[in-house]
mmCIF file of C-alpha atoms in Angstrom:
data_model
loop_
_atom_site.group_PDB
_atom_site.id
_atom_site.type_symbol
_atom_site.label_atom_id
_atom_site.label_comp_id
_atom_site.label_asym_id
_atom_site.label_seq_id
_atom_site.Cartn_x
_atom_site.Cartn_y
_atom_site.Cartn_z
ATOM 1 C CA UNK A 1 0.000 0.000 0.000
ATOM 2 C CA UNK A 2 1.271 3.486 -0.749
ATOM 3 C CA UNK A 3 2.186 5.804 2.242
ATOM 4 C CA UNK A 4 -0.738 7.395 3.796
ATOM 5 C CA UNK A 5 -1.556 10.696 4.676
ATOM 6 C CA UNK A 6 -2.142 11.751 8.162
ATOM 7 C CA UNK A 7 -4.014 14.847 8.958
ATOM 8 C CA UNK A 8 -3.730 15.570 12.666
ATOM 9 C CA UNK A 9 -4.046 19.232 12.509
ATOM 10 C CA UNK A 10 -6.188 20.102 15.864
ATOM 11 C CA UNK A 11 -7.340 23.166 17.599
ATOM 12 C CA UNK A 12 -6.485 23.612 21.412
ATOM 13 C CA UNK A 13 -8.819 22.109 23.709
ATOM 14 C CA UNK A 14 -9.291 21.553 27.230
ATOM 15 C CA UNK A 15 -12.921 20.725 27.966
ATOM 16 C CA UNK A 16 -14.428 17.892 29.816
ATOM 17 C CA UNK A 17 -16.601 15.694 27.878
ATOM 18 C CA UNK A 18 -19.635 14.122 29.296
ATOM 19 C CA UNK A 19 -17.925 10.892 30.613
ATOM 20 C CA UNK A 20 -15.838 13.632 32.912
ATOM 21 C CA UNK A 21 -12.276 13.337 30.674
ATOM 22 C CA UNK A 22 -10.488 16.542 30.743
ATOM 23 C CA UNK A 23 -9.302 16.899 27.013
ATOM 24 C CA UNK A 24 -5.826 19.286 26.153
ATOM 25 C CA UNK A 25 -3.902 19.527 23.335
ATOM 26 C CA UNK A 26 -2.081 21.891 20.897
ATOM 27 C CA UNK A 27 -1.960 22.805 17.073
ATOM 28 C CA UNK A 28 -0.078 20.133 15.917
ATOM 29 C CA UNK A 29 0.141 19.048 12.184
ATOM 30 C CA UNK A 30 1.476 16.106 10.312
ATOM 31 C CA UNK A 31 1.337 15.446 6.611
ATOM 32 C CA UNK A 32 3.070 13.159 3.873
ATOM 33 C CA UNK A 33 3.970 10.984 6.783
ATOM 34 C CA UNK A 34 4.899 6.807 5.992
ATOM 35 C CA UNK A 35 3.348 4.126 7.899
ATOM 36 C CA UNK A 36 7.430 3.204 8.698
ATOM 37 C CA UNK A 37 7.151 6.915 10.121
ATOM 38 C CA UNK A 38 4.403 5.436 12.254
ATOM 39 C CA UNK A 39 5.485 2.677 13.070
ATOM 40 C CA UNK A 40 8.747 4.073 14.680
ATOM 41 C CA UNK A 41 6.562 6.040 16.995
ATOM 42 C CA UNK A 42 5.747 2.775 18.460
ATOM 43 C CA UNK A 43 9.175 0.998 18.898
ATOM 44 C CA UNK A 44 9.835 -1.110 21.624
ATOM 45 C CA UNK A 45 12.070 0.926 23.611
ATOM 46 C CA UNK A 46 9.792 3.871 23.713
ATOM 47 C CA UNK A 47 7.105 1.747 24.789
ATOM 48 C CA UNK A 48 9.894 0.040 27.479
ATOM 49 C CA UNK A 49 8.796 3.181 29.637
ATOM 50 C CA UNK A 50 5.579 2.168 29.917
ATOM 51 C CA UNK A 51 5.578 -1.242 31.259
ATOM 52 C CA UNK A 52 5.082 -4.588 29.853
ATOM 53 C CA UNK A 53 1.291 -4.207 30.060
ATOM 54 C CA UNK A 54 0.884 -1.923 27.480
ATOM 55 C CA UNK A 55 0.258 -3.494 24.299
ATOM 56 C CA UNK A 56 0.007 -1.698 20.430
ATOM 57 C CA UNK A 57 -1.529 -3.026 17.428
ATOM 58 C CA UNK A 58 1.141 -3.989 14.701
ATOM 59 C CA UNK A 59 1.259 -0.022 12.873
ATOM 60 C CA UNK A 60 0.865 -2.335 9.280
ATOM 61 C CA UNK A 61 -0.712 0.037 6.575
ATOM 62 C CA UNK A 62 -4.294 -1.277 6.764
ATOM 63 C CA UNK A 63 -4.074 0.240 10.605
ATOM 64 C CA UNK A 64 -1.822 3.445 9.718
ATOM 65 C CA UNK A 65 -4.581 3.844 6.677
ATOM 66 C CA UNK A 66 -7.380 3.280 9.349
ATOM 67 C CA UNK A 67 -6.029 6.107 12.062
ATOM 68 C CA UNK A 68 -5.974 8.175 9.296
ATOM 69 C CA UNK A 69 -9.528 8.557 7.768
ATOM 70 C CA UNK A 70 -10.611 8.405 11.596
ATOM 71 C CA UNK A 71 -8.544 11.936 12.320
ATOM 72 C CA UNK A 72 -9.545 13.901 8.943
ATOM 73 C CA UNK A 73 -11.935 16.016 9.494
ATOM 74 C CA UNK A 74 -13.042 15.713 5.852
ATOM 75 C CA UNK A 75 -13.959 12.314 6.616
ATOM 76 C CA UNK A 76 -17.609 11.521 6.289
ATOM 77 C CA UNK A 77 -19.935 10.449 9.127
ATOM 78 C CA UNK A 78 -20.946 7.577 7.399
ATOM 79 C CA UNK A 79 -17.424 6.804 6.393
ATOM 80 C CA UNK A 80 -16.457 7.065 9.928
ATOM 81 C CA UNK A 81 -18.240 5.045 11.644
ATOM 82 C CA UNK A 82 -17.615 2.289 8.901
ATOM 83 C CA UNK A 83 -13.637 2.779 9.712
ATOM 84 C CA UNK A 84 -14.175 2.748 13.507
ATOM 85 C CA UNK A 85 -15.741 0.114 13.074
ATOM 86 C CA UNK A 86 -13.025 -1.983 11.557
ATOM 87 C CA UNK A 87 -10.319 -0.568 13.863
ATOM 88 C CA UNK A 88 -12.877 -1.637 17.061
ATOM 89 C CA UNK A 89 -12.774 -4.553 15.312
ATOM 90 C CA UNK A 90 -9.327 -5.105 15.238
ATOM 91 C CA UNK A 91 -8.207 -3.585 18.562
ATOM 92 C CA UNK A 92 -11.111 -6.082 20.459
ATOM 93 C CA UNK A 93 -10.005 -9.266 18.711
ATOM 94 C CA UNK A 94 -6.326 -8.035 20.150
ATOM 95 C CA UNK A 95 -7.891 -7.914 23.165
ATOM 96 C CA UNK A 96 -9.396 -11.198 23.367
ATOM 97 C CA UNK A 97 -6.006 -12.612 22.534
ATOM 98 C CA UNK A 98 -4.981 -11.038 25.999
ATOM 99 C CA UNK A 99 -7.987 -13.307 27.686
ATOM 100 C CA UNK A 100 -6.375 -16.352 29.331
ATOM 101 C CA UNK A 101 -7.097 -20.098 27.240
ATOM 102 C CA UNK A 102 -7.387 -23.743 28.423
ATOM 103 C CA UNK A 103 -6.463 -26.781 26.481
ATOM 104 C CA UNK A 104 -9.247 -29.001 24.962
ATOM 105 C CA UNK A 105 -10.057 -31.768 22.778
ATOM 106 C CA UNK A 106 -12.846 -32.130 20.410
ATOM 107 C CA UNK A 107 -14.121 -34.543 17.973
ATOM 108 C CA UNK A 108 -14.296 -33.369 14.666
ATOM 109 C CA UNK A 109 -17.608 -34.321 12.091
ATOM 110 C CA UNK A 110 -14.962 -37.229 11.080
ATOM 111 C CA UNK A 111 -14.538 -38.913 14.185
ATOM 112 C CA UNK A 112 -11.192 -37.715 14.115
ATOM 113 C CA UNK A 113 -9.533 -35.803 17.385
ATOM 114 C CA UNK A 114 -8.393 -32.100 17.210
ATOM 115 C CA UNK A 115 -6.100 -30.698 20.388
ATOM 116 C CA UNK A 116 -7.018 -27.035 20.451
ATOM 117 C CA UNK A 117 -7.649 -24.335 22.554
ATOM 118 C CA UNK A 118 -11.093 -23.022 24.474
ATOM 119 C CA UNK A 119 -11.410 -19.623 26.487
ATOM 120 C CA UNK A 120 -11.510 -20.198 30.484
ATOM 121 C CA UNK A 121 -14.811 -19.787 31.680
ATOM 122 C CA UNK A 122 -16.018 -16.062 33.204
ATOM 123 C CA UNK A 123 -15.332 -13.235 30.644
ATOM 124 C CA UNK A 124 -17.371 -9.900 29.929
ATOM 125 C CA UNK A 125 -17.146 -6.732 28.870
ATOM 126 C CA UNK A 126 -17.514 -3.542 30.611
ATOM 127 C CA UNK A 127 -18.221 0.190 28.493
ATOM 128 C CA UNK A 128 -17.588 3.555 29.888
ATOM 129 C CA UNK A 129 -20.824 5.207 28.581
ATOM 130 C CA UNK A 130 -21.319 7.058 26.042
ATOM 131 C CA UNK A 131 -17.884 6.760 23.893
ATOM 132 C CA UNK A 132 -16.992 2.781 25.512
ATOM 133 C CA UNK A 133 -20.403 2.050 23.760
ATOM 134 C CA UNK A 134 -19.669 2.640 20.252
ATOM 135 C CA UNK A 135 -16.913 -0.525 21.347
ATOM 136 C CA UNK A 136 -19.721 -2.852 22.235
ATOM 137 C CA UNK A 137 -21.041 -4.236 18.804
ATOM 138 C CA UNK A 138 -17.721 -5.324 17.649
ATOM 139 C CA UNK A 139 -17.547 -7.503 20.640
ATOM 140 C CA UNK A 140 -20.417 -8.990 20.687
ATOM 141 C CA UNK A 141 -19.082 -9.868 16.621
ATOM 142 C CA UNK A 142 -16.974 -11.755 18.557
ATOM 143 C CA UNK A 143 -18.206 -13.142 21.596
ATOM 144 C CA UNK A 144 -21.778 -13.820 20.703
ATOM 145 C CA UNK A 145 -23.239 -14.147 24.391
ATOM 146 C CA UNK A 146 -20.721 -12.168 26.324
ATOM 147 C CA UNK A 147 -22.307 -9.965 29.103
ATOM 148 C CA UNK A 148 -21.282 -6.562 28.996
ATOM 149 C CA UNK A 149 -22.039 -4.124 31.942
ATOM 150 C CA UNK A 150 -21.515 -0.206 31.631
ATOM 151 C CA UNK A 151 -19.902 2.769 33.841
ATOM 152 C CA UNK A 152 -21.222 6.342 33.284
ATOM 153 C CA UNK A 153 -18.389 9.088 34.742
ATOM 154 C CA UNK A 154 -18.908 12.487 34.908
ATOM 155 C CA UNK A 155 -17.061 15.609 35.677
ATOM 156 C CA UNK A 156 -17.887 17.367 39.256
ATOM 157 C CA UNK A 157 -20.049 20.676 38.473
ATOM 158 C CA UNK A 158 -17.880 22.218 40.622
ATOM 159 C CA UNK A 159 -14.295 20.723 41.496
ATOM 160 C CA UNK A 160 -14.818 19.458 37.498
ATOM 161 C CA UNK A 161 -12.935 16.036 38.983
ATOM 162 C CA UNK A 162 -14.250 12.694 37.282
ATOM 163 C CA UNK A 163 -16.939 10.760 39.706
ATOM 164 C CA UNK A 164 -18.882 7.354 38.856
ATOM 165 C CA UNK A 165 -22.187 8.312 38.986
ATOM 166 C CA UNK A 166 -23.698 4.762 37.388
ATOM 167 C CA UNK A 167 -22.275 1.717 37.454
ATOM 168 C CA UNK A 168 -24.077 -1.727 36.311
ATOM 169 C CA UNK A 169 -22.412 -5.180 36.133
ATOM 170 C CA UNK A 170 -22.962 -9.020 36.136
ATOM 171 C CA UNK A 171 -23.284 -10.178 39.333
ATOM 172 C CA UNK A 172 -20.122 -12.492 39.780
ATOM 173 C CA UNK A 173 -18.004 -9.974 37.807
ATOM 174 C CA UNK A 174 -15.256 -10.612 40.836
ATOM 175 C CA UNK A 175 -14.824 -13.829 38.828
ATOM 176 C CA UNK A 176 -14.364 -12.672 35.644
ATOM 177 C CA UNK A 177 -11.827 -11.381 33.855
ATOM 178 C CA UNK A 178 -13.086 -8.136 32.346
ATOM 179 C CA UNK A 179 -12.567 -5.949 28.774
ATOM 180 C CA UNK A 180 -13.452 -2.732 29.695
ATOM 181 C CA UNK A 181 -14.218 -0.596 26.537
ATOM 182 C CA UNK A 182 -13.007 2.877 26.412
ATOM 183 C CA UNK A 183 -11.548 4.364 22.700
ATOM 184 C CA UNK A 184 -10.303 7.645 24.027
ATOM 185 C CA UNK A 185 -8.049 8.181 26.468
ATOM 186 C CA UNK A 186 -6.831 11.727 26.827
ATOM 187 C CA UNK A 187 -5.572 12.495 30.526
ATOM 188 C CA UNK A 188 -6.636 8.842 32.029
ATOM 189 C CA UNK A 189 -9.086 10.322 34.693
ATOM 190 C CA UNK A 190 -11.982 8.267 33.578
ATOM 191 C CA UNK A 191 -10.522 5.597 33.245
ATOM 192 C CA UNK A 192 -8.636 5.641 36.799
ATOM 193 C CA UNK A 193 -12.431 6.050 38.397
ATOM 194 C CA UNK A 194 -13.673 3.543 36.264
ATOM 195 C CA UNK A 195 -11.244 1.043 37.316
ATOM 196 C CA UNK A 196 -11.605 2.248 40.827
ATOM 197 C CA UNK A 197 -15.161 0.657 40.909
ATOM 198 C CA UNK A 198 -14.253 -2.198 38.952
ATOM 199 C CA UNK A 199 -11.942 -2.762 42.038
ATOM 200 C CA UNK A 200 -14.461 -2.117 44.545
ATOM 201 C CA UNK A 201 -16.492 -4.795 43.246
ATOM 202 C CA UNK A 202 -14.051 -6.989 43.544
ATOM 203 C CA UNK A 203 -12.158 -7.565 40.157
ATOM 204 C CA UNK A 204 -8.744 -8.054 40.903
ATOM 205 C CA UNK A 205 -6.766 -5.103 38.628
ATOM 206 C CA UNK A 206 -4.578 -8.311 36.678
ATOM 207 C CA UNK A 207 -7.951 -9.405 35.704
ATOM 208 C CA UNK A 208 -8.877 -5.818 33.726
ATOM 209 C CA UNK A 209 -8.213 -6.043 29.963
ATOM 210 C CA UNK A 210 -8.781 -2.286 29.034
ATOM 211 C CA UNK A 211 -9.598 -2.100 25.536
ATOM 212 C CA UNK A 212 -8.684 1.611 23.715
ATOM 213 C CA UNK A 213 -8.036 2.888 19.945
ATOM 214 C CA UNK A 214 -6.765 5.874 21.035
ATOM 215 C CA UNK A 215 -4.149 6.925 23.970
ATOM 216 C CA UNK A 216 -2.237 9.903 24.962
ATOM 217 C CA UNK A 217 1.401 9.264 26.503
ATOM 218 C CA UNK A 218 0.554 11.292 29.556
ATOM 219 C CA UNK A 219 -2.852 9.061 29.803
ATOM 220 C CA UNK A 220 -1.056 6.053 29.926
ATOM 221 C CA UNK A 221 1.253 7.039 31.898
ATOM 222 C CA UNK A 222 -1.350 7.951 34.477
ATOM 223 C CA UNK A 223 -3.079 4.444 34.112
ATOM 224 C CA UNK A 224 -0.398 2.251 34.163
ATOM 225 C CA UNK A 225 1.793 4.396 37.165
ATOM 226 C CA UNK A 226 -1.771 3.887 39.085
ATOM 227 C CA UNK A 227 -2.594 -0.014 37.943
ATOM 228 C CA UNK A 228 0.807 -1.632 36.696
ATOM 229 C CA UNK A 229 -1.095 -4.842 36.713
ATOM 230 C CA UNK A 230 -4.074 -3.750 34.909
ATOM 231 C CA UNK A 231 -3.346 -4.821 31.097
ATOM 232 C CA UNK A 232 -3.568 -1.472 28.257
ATOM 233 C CA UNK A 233 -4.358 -2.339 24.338
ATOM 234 C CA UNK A 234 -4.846 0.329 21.855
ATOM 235 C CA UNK A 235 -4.131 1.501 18.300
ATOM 236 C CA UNK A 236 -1.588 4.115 18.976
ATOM 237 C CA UNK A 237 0.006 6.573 21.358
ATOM 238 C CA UNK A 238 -0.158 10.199 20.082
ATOM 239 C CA UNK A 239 0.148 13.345 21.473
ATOM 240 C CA UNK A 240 -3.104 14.636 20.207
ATOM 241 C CA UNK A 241 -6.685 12.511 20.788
ATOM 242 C CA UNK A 242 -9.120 13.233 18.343
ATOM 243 C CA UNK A 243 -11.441 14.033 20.931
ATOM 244 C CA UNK A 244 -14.122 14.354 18.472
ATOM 245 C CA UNK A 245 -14.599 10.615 18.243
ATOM 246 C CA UNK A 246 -17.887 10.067 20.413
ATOM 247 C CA UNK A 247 -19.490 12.876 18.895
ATOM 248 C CA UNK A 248 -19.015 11.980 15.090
ATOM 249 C CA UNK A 249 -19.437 8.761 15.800
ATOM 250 C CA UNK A 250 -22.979 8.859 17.013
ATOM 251 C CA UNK A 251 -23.544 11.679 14.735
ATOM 252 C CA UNK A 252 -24.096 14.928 17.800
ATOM 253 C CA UNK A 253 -21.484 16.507 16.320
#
């Protein structure tokens, strides 16, 4: 595939959003740039600061050409969501690979025997509402019966500090091991709260699979100095969110 294009040009910003995630970031503009370009942005020794834990999607061009169309703003809603799509798509079957497996052994329609591999029992998925939900369909594409439960953080009216204000899950989610769907990440605050309760419920933080597409370095950071053991895949690590993702995506922008 020819090198792509990215168009990151962005206005300042610091806002919360309705799931309570202060948003900041600068002009910045990129053009003409080389999925190798990309890809070296993701080398393991930069990501050695970060801890094991954090995992990126292979920057092939099918994923550089996918980041892409997501950031230009000429993109089309329609288009958008189609593109999202497919990266969800990719970044949750990642994901899943993260889940721990079992050997098994089947019978196959020839009475032969295949030794393969089954998921452990107890998995589901958790969204941060609204944004996490946009993650939820290309799960269940997966995992046809998976449970998924949802978080809803807000910012503070007054201190402007993310706070659960909603949180719904299966009831033996201490058991499970647990996606939890979240495609922005800017500073990190929602998703520190958000784990938070997943804790208080009793989900051990090695058992937290948190599933992103896109991921600040000061965000992670934040998450993984605050949960080393809680496990971090996304699409890339960029100075510059496109915070506009929720709202485009479920067409309020």
């Amino acid at each position: 595939m020819a090198d792509s294009t990215i168009i990151t040009t962005e206005n300042h910003v610091e806002s919360s959003d309705s799931n309570g995630e202060t948003h900041s970031g600068s002009i910045t503009s990129v053009s003409n740039t080389s999925a190798v370009m990309i890809a070296s942005l993701k080398a393991p020794e930069i990501l050695e600061e970060y801890g094991p834990n954090l995992k990126l999607l292979d920057c092939n061009s099918q994923v550089a050409e996918l980041l892409t169309i997501i950031r230009d703003k000429n993109t089309t809603r329609s288009d958008f969501k189609f593109y999202a799509d497919r990266l969800i798509r990719l970044v949750i079957e990642e994901s899943l690979n993260q889940l721990p497996y079992s050997d098994c052994r089947v019978e196959t329609p020839t009475g032969a025997t295949y030794d393969g591999l089954k998921y452990q029992a107890g998995n589901c998925g958790v969204s941060i509402i609204r944004s996490g939900e946009a993650m939820e369909q290309g799960l269940r594409d997966c995992c046809r019966s998976i449970r998924i439960g949802k978080i809803l953080v807000e910012s503070d009216a007054d201190t402007h500090e993310a706070r659960v204000v909603y949180a719904r899950f299966p009831d033996d989610i201490a058991s499970r091991q647990v996606l939890l769907m979240y495609p922005i990440m800017s500073t990190g605050n929602t998703v520190l709260q958000a784990v938070n309760v997943l804790k208080e419920h009793g989900v051990p933080e090695s058992c937290i699979i948190l599933s992103n597409l896109f991921c600040t370095p000061i965000a992670a950071k934040t998450v993984v100095g605050a949960f080393p053991k809680l496990k971090i895949l996304t699409s890339e690590l960029h100075p510059v969110a496109p915070n506009h993702f929720g709202q485009k995506y479920f067409g309020t922008d």
